[in-house]
Amino acid sequence: LWQIDFFKDLRQMGSMEDSTGRSIWGGTELASRIPPNEYERKVQERIGLLKYLTHSSAEPDSAMALIAAGSQTPPEAGSHTRLTPEEIVREYAPRVYNLARRMLGNAVDAEDVTQDVFLQVLRKLPTFRGESAFPTWLYRVTVNSALAYRRKRSVREGRRVQEPLDEFQEDGSHRGPIRHWTGGPLQQILDRETHLLIEDAIARLPEGYRDVYVLADVEGLPNAEIGEMLRLSIPAVKSRLHRARLEMRRTLAPHFEETAP
Amino acid sequence: MITCRELVELLLDFIAGELLPECRNAAEQHLKDCPQCLAYLEGYHRIVQLSRHLPAEPMPPHLVRRLQTMLQENCNDQLSGNREGTVIDM
């Protein structure tokens, strides 16, 4: 039996188990042991997480919005979500695969990493005790696996980001003309050709910058979490992210800037 | 007044809303007076918006089958009789 226990810390603060040992939602004993605000916050946090996990298309932002809304109904007491192998693959594997694909820059390597991640999930899940949320844990396993896979590859990429200094004159002004971007973001968000251009630009980023960019700007993880995963300080994460964005802008500008009059 | 290069170095914190008030005022003043930097900011910010909404590529069907088989075999081994699936304790 694998149990991904999202409510461990709640249970530790008060009784969250019924007579059969199943976790239950809240309980008067728990509510009386911790301040009401703290209890409410934790419950809402888990509602958001639950919604996020049960809606694979939802972005983490959506989960945060659900948490902020604070009007969701808690699941019934003693409820469990029973997932078949098909459902586990459908819910979680695309996230693992796409994160690995973007970090490694190709689909074939991502297949190997996805398989490795699921082997690790099978091996380690029985010992998973909810120290972090399951998606966070899965992200960590995926990032570690992708980094290990890359270390095994003997060929290192020699790409570097261009120094921002190169884009400016000595007096600090822009070296060349900067034009506005065509179209609107909403239209481009839906455009397949735009997706391909951005994916290609991400794949061209140097590895160290690409990792941070994918985790921050594609996956939407906070800088502190990225720092922990990649063993970087927060200033180092921010520096790499900024350089990666400048490089992305430079690569994509010729495609999106208005043409010269 | 800050230079264009200095403005560009502030963009990450600027769009995250993490600049100190003094720096933010200096950045906003520069952007009012410099259409080049305003266009630069537009592109920088657009990239972030578009990246955040990139769709997931579908997994190759053979990988999906391989993972499902792997999980199913593991289920059969470990659950020994509990074939309803994996319990995620909510």
GROMACS .gro file of C-alpha atoms in nm:
model
  351
    1LEU     CA    1   0.000   0.000   0.000
    2TRP     CA    2   0.145   0.333  -0.100
    3GLN     CA    3   0.030   0.629   0.097
    4ILE     CA    4   0.110   0.980  -0.009
    5ASP     CA    5   0.021   1.159   0.307
    6PHE     CA    6  -0.046   1.523   0.243
    7PHE     CA    7  -0.187   1.576   0.588
    8LYS     CA    8   0.089   1.444   0.804
    9ASP     CA    9   0.166   1.773   0.973
   10LEU     CA   10  -0.202   1.828   1.041
   11ARG     CA   11  -0.226   1.485   1.197
   12GLN     CA   12   0.077   1.553   1.407
   13MET     CA   13  -0.095   1.854   1.559
   14GLY     CA   14  -0.409   1.669   1.647
   15SER     CA   15  -0.600   1.353   1.591
   16MET     CA   16  -0.682   1.316   1.225
   17GLU     CA   17  -0.746   0.943   1.223
   18ASP     CA   18  -1.065   0.756   1.272
   19SER     CA   19  -1.090   0.417   1.442
   20THR     CA   20  -0.970   0.237   1.129
   21GLY     CA   21  -0.657   0.446   1.110
   22ARG     CA   22  -0.772   0.638   0.806
   23SER     CA   23  -0.704   1.007   0.796
   24ILE     CA   24  -1.007   1.224   0.833
   25TRP     CA   25  -1.062   1.583   0.735
   26GLY     CA   26  -1.008   1.807   1.035
   27GLY     CA   27  -1.187   1.717   1.355
   28THR     CA   28  -1.284   1.916   1.657
   29GLU     CA   29  -0.983   1.798   1.853
   30LEU     CA   30  -0.745   1.928   1.589
   31ALA     CA   31  -0.934   2.252   1.554
   32SER     CA   32  -0.916   2.312   1.925
   33ARG     CA   33  -0.542   2.247   1.945
   34ILE     CA   34  -0.416   2.503   1.696
   35PRO     CA   35  -0.514   2.863   1.635
   36PRO     CA   36  -0.820   2.889   1.405
   37ASN     CA   37  -0.633   3.097   1.147
   38GLU     CA   38  -0.350   2.845   1.125
   39TYR     CA   39  -0.594   2.555   1.096
   40GLU     CA   40  -0.791   2.732   0.824
   41ARG     CA   41  -0.474   2.820   0.633
   42LYS     CA   42  -0.348   2.462   0.640
   43VAL     CA   43  -0.681   2.320   0.536
   44GLN     CA   44  -0.710   2.567   0.249
   45GLU     CA   45  -0.353   2.490   0.144
   46ARG     CA   46  -0.442   2.126   0.111
   47ILE     CA   47  -0.764   2.197  -0.074
   48GLY     CA   48  -0.559   2.388  -0.328
   49LEU     CA   49  -0.308   2.106  -0.352
   50LEU     CA   50  -0.584   1.851  -0.384
   51LYS     CA   51  -0.743   2.051  -0.664
   52TYR     CA   52  -0.407   2.085  -0.833
   53LEU     CA   53  -0.340   1.714  -0.815
   54THR     CA   54  -0.679   1.615  -0.938
   55HIS     CA   55  -0.676   1.855  -1.235
   56SER     CA   56  -0.370   1.768  -1.437
   57SER     CA   57  -0.417   2.062  -1.672
   58ALA     CA   58  -0.425   2.314  -1.391
   59GLU     CA   59  -0.120   2.534  -1.347
   60PRO     CA   60   0.029   2.578  -1.000
   61ASP     CA   61  -0.099   2.935  -1.030
   62SER     CA   62  -0.451   2.796  -1.045
   63ALA     CA   63  -0.389   2.600  -0.729
   64MET     CA   64  -0.271   2.915  -0.559
   65ALA     CA   65  -0.582   3.094  -0.682
   66LEU     CA   66  -0.795   2.819  -0.532
   67ILE     CA   67  -0.611   2.850  -0.204
   68ALA     CA   68  -0.659   3.225  -0.208
   69ALA     CA   69  -1.028   3.191  -0.289
   70GLY     CA   70  -1.075   2.988   0.026
   71SER     CA   71  -1.428   2.884  -0.063
   72GLN     CA   72  -1.379   2.523  -0.165
   73THR     CA   73  -1.554   2.246   0.018
   74PRO     CA   74  -1.325   2.000   0.197
   75PRO     CA   75  -1.339   1.642   0.073
   76GLU     CA   76  -1.556   1.406   0.270
   77ALA     CA   77  -1.416   1.264   0.588
   78GLY     CA   78  -1.208   0.954   0.533
   79SER     CA   79  -1.194   1.000   0.158
   80HIS     CA   80  -0.914   0.842  -0.041
   81THR     CA   81  -0.823   0.887  -0.402
   82ARG     CA   82  -0.759   0.548  -0.554
   83LEU     CA   83  -0.539   0.567  -0.861
   84THR     CA   84  -0.477   0.291  -1.110
   85PRO     CA   85  -0.139   0.263  -1.286
   86GLU     CA   86  -0.305   0.420  -1.591
   87GLU     CA   87  -0.419   0.715  -1.384
   88ILE     CA   88  -0.081   0.760  -1.218
   89VAL     CA   89   0.086   0.773  -1.559
   90ARG     CA   90  -0.179   1.009  -1.695
   91GLU     CA   91  -0.162   1.244  -1.397
   92TYR     CA   92   0.208   1.264  -1.329
   93ALA     CA   93   0.416   1.129  -1.615
   94PRO     CA   94   0.358   1.420  -1.858
   95ARG     CA   95   0.494   1.666  -1.602
   96VAL     CA   96   0.802   1.452  -1.544
   97TYR     CA   97   0.855   1.394  -1.916
   98ASN     CA   98   0.816   1.759  -2.015
   99LEU     CA   99   1.040   1.888  -1.737
  100ALA     CA  100   1.310   1.636  -1.834
  101ARG     CA  101   1.265   1.712  -2.205
  102ARG     CA  102   1.315   2.081  -2.152
  103MET     CA  103   1.608   2.041  -1.913
  104LEU     CA  104   1.789   1.796  -2.138
  105GLY     CA  105   1.690   1.961  -2.463
  106ASN     CA  106   1.571   1.645  -2.637
  107ALA     CA  107   1.289   1.393  -2.620
  108VAL     CA  108   1.493   1.071  -2.636
  109ASP     CA  109   1.692   1.149  -2.320
  110ALA     CA  110   1.368   1.261  -2.153
  111GLU     CA  111   1.221   0.914  -2.209
  112ASP     CA  112   1.510   0.753  -2.022
  113VAL     CA  113   1.483   1.002  -1.738
  114THR     CA  114   1.104   0.961  -1.711
  115GLN     CA  115   1.144   0.587  -1.681
  116ASP     CA  116   1.419   0.631  -1.422
  117VAL     CA  117   1.202   0.872  -1.222
  118PHE     CA  118   0.914   0.626  -1.211
  119LEU     CA  119   1.146   0.348  -1.103
  120GLN     CA  120   1.261   0.572  -0.821
  121VAL     CA  121   0.901   0.657  -0.737
  122LEU     CA  122   0.821   0.287  -0.711
  123ARG     CA  123   1.125   0.232  -0.492
  124LYS     CA  124   1.095   0.534  -0.266
  125LEU     CA  125   0.723   0.595  -0.242
  126PRO     CA  126   0.673   0.353   0.047
  127THR     CA  127   0.913   0.567   0.251
  128PHE     CA  128   0.761   0.897   0.141
  129ARG     CA  129   0.615   1.054   0.453
  130GLY     CA  130   0.489   1.385   0.327
  131GLU     CA  131   0.784   1.600   0.431
  132SER     CA  132   0.700   1.796   0.120
  133ALA     CA  133   0.402   1.797  -0.116
  134PHE     CA  134   0.404   1.514  -0.366
  135PRO     CA  135   0.449   1.736  -0.676
  136THR     CA  136   0.746   1.908  -0.508
  137TRP     CA  137   0.898   1.571  -0.426
  138LEU     CA  138   0.840   1.453  -0.781
  139TYR     CA  139   1.004   1.770  -0.917
  140ARG     CA  140   1.308   1.705  -0.700
  141VAL     CA  141   1.338   1.344  -0.811
  142THR     CA  142   1.305   1.453  -1.175
  143VAL     CA  143   1.559   1.735  -1.147
  144ASN     CA  144   1.810   1.509  -0.972
  145SER     CA  145   1.760   1.237  -1.228
  146ALA     CA  146   1.800   1.478  -1.520
  147LEU     CA  147   2.116   1.627  -1.368
  148ALA     CA  148   2.260   1.280  -1.304
  149TYR     CA  149   2.175   1.177  -1.660
  150ARG     CA  150   2.350   1.483  -1.794
  151ARG     CA  151   2.659   1.418  -1.580
  152LYS     CA  152   2.683   1.072  -1.732
  153ARG     CA  153   2.695   1.215  -2.082
  154SER     CA  154   3.059   1.267  -2.163
  155VAL     CA  155   3.009   1.560  -2.402
  156ARG     CA  156   2.959   1.891  -2.231
  157GLU     CA  157   2.792   2.172  -2.414
  158GLY     CA  158   3.012   2.467  -2.485
  159ARG     CA  159   2.739   2.725  -2.525
  160ARG     CA  160   2.758   3.049  -2.335
  161VAL     CA  161   2.521   3.336  -2.294
  162GLN     CA  162   2.623   3.660  -2.453
  163GLU     CA  163   2.729   3.923  -2.203
  164PRO     CA  164   2.467   4.200  -2.175
  165LEU     CA  165   2.757   4.444  -2.202
  166ASP     CA  166   2.780   4.353  -2.570
  167GLU     CA  167   2.437   4.505  -2.633
  168PHE     CA  168   2.523   4.847  -2.498
  169GLN     CA  169   2.754   5.129  -2.592
  170GLU     CA  170   3.010   5.272  -2.353
  171ASP     CA  171   2.768   5.539  -2.234
  172GLY     CA  172   2.518   5.267  -2.131
  173SER     CA  173   2.269   5.326  -2.415
  174HIS     CA  174   2.142   5.054  -2.648
  175ARG     CA  175   2.380   4.967  -2.930
  176GLY     CA  176   2.103   4.907  -3.184
  177PRO     CA  177   1.735   4.995  -3.225
  178ILE     CA  178   1.484   4.813  -3.001
  179ARG     CA  179   1.139   4.776  -3.153
  180HIS     CA  180   0.802   4.690  -3.005
  181TRP     CA  181   0.677   4.332  -3.030
  182THR     CA  182   0.401   4.242  -3.268
  183GLY     CA  183   0.074   4.078  -3.172
  184GLY     CA  184  -0.067   4.037  -2.827
  185PRO     CA  185   0.038   3.788  -2.561
  186LEU     CA  186  -0.301   3.618  -2.556
  187GLN     CA  187  -0.292   3.548  -2.928
  188GLN     CA  188   0.067   3.420  -2.905
  189ILE     CA  189  -0.009   3.197  -2.606
  190LEU     CA  190  -0.235   2.992  -2.834
  191ASP     CA  191  -0.009   2.995  -3.137
  192ARG     CA  192   0.166   2.665  -3.216
  193GLU     CA  193   0.444   2.832  -3.412
  194THR     CA  194   0.519   3.058  -3.116
  195HIS     CA  195   0.540   2.751  -2.890
  196LEU     CA  196   0.794   2.590  -3.120
  197LEU     CA  197   1.006   2.905  -3.137
  198ILE     CA  198   1.013   2.935  -2.759
  199GLU     CA  199   1.086   2.564  -2.706
  200ASP     CA  200   1.372   2.591  -2.953
  201ALA     CA  201   1.510   2.901  -2.780
  202ILE     CA  202   1.495   2.721  -2.443
  203ALA     CA  203   1.680   2.422  -2.589
  204ARG     CA  204   1.955   2.657  -2.710
  205LEU     CA  205   2.019   2.804  -2.365
  206PRO     CA  206   2.338   2.683  -2.195
  207GLU     CA  207   2.256   2.404  -1.947
  208GLY     CA  208   2.301   2.593  -1.620
  209TYR     CA  209   2.080   2.875  -1.742
  210ARG     CA  210   1.827   2.643  -1.904
  211ASP     CA  211   1.767   2.454  -1.577
  212VAL     CA  212   1.687   2.771  -1.388
  213TYR     CA  213   1.478   2.912  -1.672
  214VAL     CA  214   1.267   2.598  -1.709
  215LEU     CA  215   1.205   2.564  -1.336
  216ALA     CA  216   1.129   2.934  -1.287
  217ASP     CA  217   0.957   3.058  -1.600
  218VAL     CA  218   0.804   2.740  -1.742
  219GLU     CA  219   0.724   2.549  -1.423
  220GLY     CA  220   0.669   2.858  -1.208
  221LEU     CA  221   0.867   2.741  -0.905
  222PRO     CA  222   0.985   2.998  -0.649
  223ASN     CA  223   1.353   3.097  -0.652
  224ALA     CA  224   1.417   2.951  -0.306
  225GLU     CA  225   1.289   2.610  -0.413
  226ILE     CA  226   1.496   2.619  -0.731
  227GLY     CA  227   1.801   2.712  -0.526
  228GLU     CA  228   1.749   2.408  -0.305
  229MET     CA  229   1.703   2.177  -0.601
  230LEU     CA  230   2.006   2.302  -0.791
  231ARG     CA  231   2.215   2.380  -0.482
  232LEU     CA  232   2.244   2.747  -0.573
  233SER     CA  233   2.206   3.057  -0.359
  234ILE     CA  234   1.901   3.273  -0.432
  235PRO     CA  235   2.118   3.553  -0.580
  236ALA     CA  236   2.278   3.294  -0.809
  237VAL     CA  237   1.933   3.169  -0.917
  238LYS     CA  238   1.821   3.525  -0.990
  239SER     CA  239   2.137   3.608  -1.179
  240ARG     CA  240   2.107   3.300  -1.401
  241LEU     CA  241   1.738   3.358  -1.454
  242HIS     CA  242   1.798   3.717  -1.561
  243ARG     CA  243   2.077   3.617  -1.800
  244ALA     CA  244   1.858   3.339  -1.943
  245ARG     CA  245   1.570   3.582  -2.002
  246LEU     CA  246   1.801   3.830  -2.173
  247GLU     CA  247   1.926   3.549  -2.396
  248MET     CA  248   1.570   3.434  -2.471
  249ARG     CA  249   1.471   3.790  -2.559
  250ARG     CA  250   1.773   3.829  -2.784
  251THR     CA  251   1.703   3.498  -2.962
  252LEU     CA  252   1.332   3.563  -3.010
  253ALA     CA  253   1.336   3.935  -3.088
  254PRO     CA  254   1.397   3.886  -3.462
  255HIS     CA  255   1.079   3.674  -3.478
  256PHE     CA  256   0.854   3.900  -3.274
  257GLU     CA  257   0.977   4.256  -3.316
  258GLU     CA  258   0.793   4.480  -3.556
  259THR     CA  259   0.975   4.515  -3.883
  260ALA     CA  260   1.171   4.831  -3.945
  261PRO     CA  261   0.973   5.103  -4.128
  262MET     CA  262   1.918   5.925  -1.422
  263ILE     CA  263   2.012   5.561  -1.469
  264THR     CA  264   2.143   5.436  -1.805
  265CYS     CA  265   1.968   5.187  -2.032
  266ARG     CA  266   2.215   4.920  -1.930
  267GLU     CA  267   2.149   4.983  -1.561
  268LEU     CA  268   1.774   4.972  -1.628
  269VAL     CA  269   1.804   4.632  -1.799
  270GLU     CA  270   1.991   4.496  -1.498
  271LEU     CA  271   1.693   4.590  -1.279
  272LEU     CA  272   1.427   4.421  -1.495
  273LEU     CA  273   1.408   4.091  -1.306
  274ASP     CA  274   1.332   4.260  -0.976
  275PHE     CA  275   1.122   4.527  -1.150
  276ILE     CA  276   0.868   4.284  -1.294
  277ALA     CA  277   0.872   4.079  -0.973
  278GLY     CA  278   0.783   4.396  -0.780
  279GLU     CA  279   1.088   4.348  -0.559
  280LEU     CA  280   1.271   4.675  -0.618
  281LEU     CA  281   1.322   4.915  -0.334
  282PRO     CA  282   1.108   5.230  -0.378
  283GLU     CA  283   1.407   5.446  -0.477
  284CYS     CA  284   1.517   5.204  -0.749
  285ARG     CA  285   1.162   5.154  -0.866
  286ASN     CA  286   1.109   5.528  -0.906
  287ALA     CA  287   1.436   5.557  -1.099
  288ALA     CA  288   1.333   5.267  -1.326
  289GLU     CA  289   0.987   5.408  -1.387
  290GLN     CA  290   1.128   5.751  -1.465
  291HIS     CA  291   1.374   5.600  -1.712
  292LEU     CA  292   1.098   5.401  -1.882
  293LYS     CA  293   0.887   5.716  -1.921
  294ASP     CA  294   1.168   5.889  -2.102
  295CYS     CA  295   1.314   5.599  -2.303
  296PRO     CA  296   1.097   5.426  -2.568
  297GLN     CA  297   1.384   5.187  -2.645
  298CYS     CA  298   1.386   5.052  -2.290
  299LEU     CA  299   1.008   5.039  -2.282
  300ALA     CA  300   1.016   4.816  -2.591
  301TYR     CA  301   1.294   4.610  -2.431
  302LEU     CA  302   1.085   4.561  -2.117
  303GLU     CA  303   0.789   4.461  -2.333
  304GLY     CA  304   0.988   4.181  -2.499
  305TYR     CA  305   1.145   4.068  -2.170
  306HIS     CA  306   0.806   4.047  -2.004
  307ARG     CA  307   0.638   3.883  -2.305
  308ILE     CA  308   0.891   3.598  -2.298
  309VAL     CA  309   0.808   3.530  -1.934
  310GLN     CA  310   0.433   3.531  -2.005
  311LEU     CA  311   0.460   3.302  -2.304
  312SER     CA  312   0.696   3.056  -2.134
  313ARG     CA  313   0.460   3.025  -1.841
  314HIS     CA  314   0.184   2.908  -2.075
  315LEU     CA  315   0.376   2.662  -2.289
  316PRO     CA  316   0.165   2.352  -2.340
  317ALA     CA  317   0.298   2.009  -2.244
  318GLU     CA  318   0.406   1.793  -2.534
  319PRO     CA  319   0.225   1.457  -2.539
  320MET     CA  320   0.437   1.162  -2.431
  321PRO     CA  321   0.526   0.902  -2.693
  322PRO     CA  322   0.269   0.618  -2.675
  323HIS     CA  323   0.540   0.353  -2.631
  324LEU     CA  324   0.667   0.536  -2.320
  325VAL     CA  325   0.315   0.554  -2.175
  326ARG     CA  326   0.274   0.178  -2.230
  327ARG     CA  327   0.615   0.105  -2.078
  328LEU     CA  328   0.541   0.307  -1.764
  329GLN     CA  329   0.196   0.156  -1.721
  330THR     CA  330   0.336  -0.194  -1.753
  331MET     CA  331   0.608  -0.114  -1.503
  332LEU     CA  332   0.357   0.022  -1.251
  333GLN     CA  333   0.112  -0.260  -1.308
  334GLU     CA  334   0.380  -0.522  -1.248
  335ASN     CA  335   0.488  -0.343  -0.934
  336CYS     CA  336   0.128  -0.320  -0.815
  337ASN     CA  337   0.077  -0.689  -0.869
  338ASP     CA  338   0.394  -0.768  -0.675
  339GLN     CA  339   0.343  -0.530  -0.386
  340LEU     CA  340  -0.027  -0.507  -0.332
  341SER     CA  341  -0.078  -0.883  -0.331
  342GLY     CA  342  -0.449  -0.897  -0.378
  343ASN     CA  343  -0.533  -0.528  -0.357
  344ARG     CA  344  -0.591  -0.471  -0.726
  345GLU     CA  345  -0.805  -0.165  -0.700
  346GLY     CA  346  -0.510   0.062  -0.737
  347THR     CA  347  -0.284   0.289  -0.542
  348VAL     CA  348  -0.425   0.479  -0.252
  349ILE     CA  349  -0.341   0.842  -0.229
  350ASP     CA  350  -0.448   0.937   0.118
  351MET     CA  351  -0.628   1.269   0.101
   0.00000   0.00000   0.00000
